[in-house]
Short mmCIF file of C-alpha atoms and ligand atoms in Angstrom, two decimals:
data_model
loop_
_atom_site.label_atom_id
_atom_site.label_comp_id
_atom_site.label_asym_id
_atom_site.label_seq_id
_atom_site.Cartn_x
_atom_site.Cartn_y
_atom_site.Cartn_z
CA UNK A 1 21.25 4.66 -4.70
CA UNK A 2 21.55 8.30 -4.35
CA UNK A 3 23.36 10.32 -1.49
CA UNK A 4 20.10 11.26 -0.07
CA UNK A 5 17.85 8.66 -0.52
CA UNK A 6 19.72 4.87 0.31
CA UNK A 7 16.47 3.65 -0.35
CA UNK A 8 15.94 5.42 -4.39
CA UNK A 9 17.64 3.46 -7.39
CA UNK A 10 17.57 5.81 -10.55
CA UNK A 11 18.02 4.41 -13.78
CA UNK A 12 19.90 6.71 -15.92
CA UNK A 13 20.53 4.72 -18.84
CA UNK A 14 20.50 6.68 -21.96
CA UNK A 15 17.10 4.40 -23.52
CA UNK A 16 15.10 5.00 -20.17
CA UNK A 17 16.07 8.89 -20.55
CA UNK A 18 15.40 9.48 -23.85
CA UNK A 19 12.06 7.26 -23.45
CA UNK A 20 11.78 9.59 -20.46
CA UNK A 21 11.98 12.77 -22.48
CA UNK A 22 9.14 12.02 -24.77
CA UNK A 23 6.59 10.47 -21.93
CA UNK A 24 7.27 14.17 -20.07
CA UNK A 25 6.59 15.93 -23.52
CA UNK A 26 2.78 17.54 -23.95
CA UNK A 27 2.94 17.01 -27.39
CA UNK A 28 3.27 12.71 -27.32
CA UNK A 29 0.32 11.27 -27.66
CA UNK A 30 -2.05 8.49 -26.33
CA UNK A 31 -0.94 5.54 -28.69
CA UNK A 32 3.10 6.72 -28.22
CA UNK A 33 2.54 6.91 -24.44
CA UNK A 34 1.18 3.65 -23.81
CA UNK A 35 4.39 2.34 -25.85
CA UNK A 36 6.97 4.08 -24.28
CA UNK A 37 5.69 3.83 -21.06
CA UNK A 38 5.76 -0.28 -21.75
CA UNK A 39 9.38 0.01 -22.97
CA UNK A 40 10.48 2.34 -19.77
CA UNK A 41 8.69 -0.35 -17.80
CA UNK A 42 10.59 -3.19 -18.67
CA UNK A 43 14.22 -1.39 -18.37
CA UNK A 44 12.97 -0.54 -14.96
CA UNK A 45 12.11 -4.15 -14.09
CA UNK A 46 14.73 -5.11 -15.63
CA UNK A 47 17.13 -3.13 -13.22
CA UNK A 48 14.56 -4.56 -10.38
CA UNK A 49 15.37 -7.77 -11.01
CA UNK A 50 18.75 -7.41 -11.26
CA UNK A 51 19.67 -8.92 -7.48
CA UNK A 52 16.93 -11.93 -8.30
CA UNK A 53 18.88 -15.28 -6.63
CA UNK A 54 19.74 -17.70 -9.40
CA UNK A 55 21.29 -21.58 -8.74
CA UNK A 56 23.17 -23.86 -11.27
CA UNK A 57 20.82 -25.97 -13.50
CA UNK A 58 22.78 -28.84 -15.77
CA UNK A 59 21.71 -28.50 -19.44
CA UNK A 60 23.05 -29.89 -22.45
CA UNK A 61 24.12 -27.96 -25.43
CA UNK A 62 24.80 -28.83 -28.89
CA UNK A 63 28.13 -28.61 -28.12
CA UNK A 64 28.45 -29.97 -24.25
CA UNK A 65 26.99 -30.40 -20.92
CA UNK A 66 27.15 -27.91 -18.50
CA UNK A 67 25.68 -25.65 -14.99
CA UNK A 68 24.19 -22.58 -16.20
CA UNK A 69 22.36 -20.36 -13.78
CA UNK A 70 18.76 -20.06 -13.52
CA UNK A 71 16.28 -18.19 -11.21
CA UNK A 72 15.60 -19.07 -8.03
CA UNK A 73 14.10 -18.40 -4.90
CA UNK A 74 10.59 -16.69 -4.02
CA UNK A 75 8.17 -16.95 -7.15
CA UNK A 76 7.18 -13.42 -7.95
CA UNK A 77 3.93 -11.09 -7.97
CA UNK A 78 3.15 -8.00 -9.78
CA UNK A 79 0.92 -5.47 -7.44
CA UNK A 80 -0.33 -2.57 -9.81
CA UNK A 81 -1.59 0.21 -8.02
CA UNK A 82 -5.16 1.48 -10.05
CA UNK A 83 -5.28 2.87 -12.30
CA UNK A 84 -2.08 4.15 -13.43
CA UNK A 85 -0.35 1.28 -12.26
CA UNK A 86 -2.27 -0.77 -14.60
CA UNK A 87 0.27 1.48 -17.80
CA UNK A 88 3.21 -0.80 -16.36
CA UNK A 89 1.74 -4.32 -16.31
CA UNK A 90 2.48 -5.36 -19.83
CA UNK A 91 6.13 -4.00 -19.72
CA UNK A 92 6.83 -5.56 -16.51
CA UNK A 93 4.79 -8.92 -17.39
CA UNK A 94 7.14 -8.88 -20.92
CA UNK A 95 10.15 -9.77 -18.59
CA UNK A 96 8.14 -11.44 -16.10
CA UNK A 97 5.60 -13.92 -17.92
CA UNK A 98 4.74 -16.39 -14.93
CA UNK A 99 4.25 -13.60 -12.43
CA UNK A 100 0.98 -13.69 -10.68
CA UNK A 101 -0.49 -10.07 -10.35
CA UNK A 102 -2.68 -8.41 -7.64
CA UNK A 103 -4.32 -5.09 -7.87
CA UNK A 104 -5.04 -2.26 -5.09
CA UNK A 105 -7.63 0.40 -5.37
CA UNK A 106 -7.11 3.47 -3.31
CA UNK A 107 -8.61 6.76 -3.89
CA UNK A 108 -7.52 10.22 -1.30
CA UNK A 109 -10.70 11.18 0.89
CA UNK A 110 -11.05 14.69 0.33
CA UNK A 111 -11.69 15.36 3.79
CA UNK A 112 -8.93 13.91 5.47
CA UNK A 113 -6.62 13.19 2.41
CA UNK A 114 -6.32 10.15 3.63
CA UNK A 115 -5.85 7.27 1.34
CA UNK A 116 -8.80 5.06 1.22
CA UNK A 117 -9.19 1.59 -0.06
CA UNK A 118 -11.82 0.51 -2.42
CA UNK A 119 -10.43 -2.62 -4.15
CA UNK A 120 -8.00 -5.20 -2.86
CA UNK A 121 -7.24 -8.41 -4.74
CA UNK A 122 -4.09 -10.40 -4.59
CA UNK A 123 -2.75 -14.31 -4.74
CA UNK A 124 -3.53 -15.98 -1.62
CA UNK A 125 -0.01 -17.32 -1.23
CA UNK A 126 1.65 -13.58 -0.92
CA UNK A 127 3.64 -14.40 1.94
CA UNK A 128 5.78 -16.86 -0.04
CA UNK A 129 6.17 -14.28 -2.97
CA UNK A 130 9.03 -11.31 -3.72
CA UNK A 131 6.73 -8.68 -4.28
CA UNK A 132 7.20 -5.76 -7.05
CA UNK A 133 4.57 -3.04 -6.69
CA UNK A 134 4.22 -0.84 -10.10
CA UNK A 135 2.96 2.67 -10.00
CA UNK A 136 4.42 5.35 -12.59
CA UNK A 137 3.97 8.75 -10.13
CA UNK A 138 5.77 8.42 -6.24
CA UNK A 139 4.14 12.29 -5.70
CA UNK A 140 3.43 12.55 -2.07
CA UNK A 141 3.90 8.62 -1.46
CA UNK A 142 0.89 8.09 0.81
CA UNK A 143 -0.36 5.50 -1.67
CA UNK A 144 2.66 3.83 -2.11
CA UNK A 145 2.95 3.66 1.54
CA UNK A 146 -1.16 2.70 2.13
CA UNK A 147 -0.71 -0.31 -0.52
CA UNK A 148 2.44 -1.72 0.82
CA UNK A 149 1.18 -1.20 4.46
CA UNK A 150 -1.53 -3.57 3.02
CA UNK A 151 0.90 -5.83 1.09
CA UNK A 152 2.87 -6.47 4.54
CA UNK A 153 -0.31 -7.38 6.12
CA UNK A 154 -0.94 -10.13 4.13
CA UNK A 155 2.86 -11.99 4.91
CA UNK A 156 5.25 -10.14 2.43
CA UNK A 157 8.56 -9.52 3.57
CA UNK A 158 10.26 -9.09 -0.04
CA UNK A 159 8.75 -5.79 -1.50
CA UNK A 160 10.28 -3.35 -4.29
CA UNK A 161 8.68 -0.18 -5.46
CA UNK A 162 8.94 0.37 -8.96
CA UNK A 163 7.80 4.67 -10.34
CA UNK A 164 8.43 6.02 -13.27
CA UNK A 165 9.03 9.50 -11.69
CA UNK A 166 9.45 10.28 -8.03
CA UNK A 167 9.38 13.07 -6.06
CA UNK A 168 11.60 14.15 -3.10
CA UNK A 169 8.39 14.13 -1.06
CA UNK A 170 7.59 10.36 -1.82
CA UNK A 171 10.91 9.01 -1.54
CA UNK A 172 11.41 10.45 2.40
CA UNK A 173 7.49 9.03 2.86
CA UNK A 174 8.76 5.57 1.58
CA UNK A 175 12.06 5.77 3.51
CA UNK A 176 10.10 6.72 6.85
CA UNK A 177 7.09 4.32 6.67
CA UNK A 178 8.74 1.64 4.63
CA UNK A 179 12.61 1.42 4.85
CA UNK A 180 13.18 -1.93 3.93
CA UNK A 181 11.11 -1.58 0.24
CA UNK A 182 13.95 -0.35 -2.58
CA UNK A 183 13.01 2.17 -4.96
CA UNK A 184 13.46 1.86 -9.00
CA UNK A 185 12.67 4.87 -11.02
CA UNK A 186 13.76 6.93 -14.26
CA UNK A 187 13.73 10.09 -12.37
CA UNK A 188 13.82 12.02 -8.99
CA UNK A 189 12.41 15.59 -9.95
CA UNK A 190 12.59 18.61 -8.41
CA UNK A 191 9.82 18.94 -6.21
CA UNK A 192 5.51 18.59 -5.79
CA UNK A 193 3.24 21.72 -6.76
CA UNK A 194 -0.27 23.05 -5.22
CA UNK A 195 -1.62 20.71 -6.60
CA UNK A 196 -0.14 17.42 -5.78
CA UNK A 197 1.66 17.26 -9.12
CA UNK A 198 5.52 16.13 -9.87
CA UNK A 199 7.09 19.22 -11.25
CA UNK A 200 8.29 18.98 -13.88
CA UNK A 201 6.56 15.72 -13.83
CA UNK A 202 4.31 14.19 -17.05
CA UNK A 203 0.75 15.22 -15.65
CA UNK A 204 -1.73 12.75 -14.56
CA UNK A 205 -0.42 9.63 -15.56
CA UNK A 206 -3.29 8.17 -15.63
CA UNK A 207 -5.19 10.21 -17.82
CA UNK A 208 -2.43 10.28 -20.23
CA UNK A 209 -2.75 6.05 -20.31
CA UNK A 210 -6.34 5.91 -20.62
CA UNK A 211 -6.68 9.50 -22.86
CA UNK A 212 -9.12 10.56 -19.91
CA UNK A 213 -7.69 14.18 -20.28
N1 URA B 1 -0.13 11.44 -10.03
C1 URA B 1 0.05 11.72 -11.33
O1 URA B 1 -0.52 11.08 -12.20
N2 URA B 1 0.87 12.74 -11.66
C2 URA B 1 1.52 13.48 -10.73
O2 URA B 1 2.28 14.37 -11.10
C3 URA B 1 1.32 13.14 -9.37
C4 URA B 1 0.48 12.12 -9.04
#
């Protein structure tokens, strides 16, 4: 947690940072940003997970019998966020294998920038599910915020946000429409430009993923 923000988790382990360093860079390309943004994803579900309930299970060993914890609780589910989201599925599924995974579609109406939703597809038995939503750029938040509105509508009450990068600007969205959802990123920049854009940010995410540039 940082003094600001109770709600933002940054990772600063030195593998996420140096991972980190070469996602930002112009010159890495579409192959090596595809792997290291699968790598970063897993340290960052990895921290995500890190308050996951557990209870005893008796196994045997070669050795002896004994309790040895396993996880419990809510079964999990995966929301990506299109399309970028879509760059943190296989990192996050890595850790996770039986999670089930939804996927929301939202694009900004240029009129209103407004988030609109165009696709919505999720397990029917969300309310019984701790939720992680995966989206590499927090830049303004209204996404974040639009999809998890949605995510609460359908019965979740266990929701984390996990970003690659945020921005100041996202973070205080998240904390004012969605205080109870956690944060987990690799970075809280300094600010968003003109544009929209994380500064200093990685660019479009997405088109970095999918080598749309
Ligand atoms: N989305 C991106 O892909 N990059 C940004 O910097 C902001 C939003």
């Amino acid at each position: 947690m940082t003094a600001d923000f109770p709600n933002l988790t940054v990772v600063t382990h030195p593998l996420v940072q140096h991972k980190l360093t070469w996602l930002r860079s112009v010159d890495t390309n579409t192959d090596s940003f595809r792997n290291l943004l699968r790598e970063v994803s897993q340290m960052l579900v990895y921290e995500a997970t890190r308050d996951l309930p557990t209870e005893p299970q008796t196994i045997t060993t070669p050795i002896t019998t004994m309790d040895s914890p396993v996880i419990s609780g809510k079964k999990l589910c995966l929301v990506s966020i299109l399309r970028a989201g879509n760059g943190m599925l296989d990192g996050a599924l890595a850790l996770l294998p039986l999670a089930r995974v939804g996927h929301i579609g939202l694009y900004r109406d240029p009129e209103t920038l407004e988030p609109v939703e165009y696709y919505f597809k999720t397990p029917a038995d969300m309310s019984e599910r701790q939720v992680l939503v995966v989206d590499p750029m927090l830049a303004t938040g209204n996404s974040a915020v639009a999809a998890i509105d949605r995510i609460k509508e359908v019965g979740c009450t266990s929701i984390k946000l996990i970003s690659l990068l945020a921005a100041p600007e996202g973070v205080a969205n998240m904390l004012k429409h969605h205080p109870d959802v956690p944060i987990v990123t690799a970075a809280l920049d300094s600010h968003l430009n003109e544009h929209g854009y994380i500064v200093p940010g990685l660019g479009d995410a997405g088109d970095r993923i999918f080598g749309t540039v």
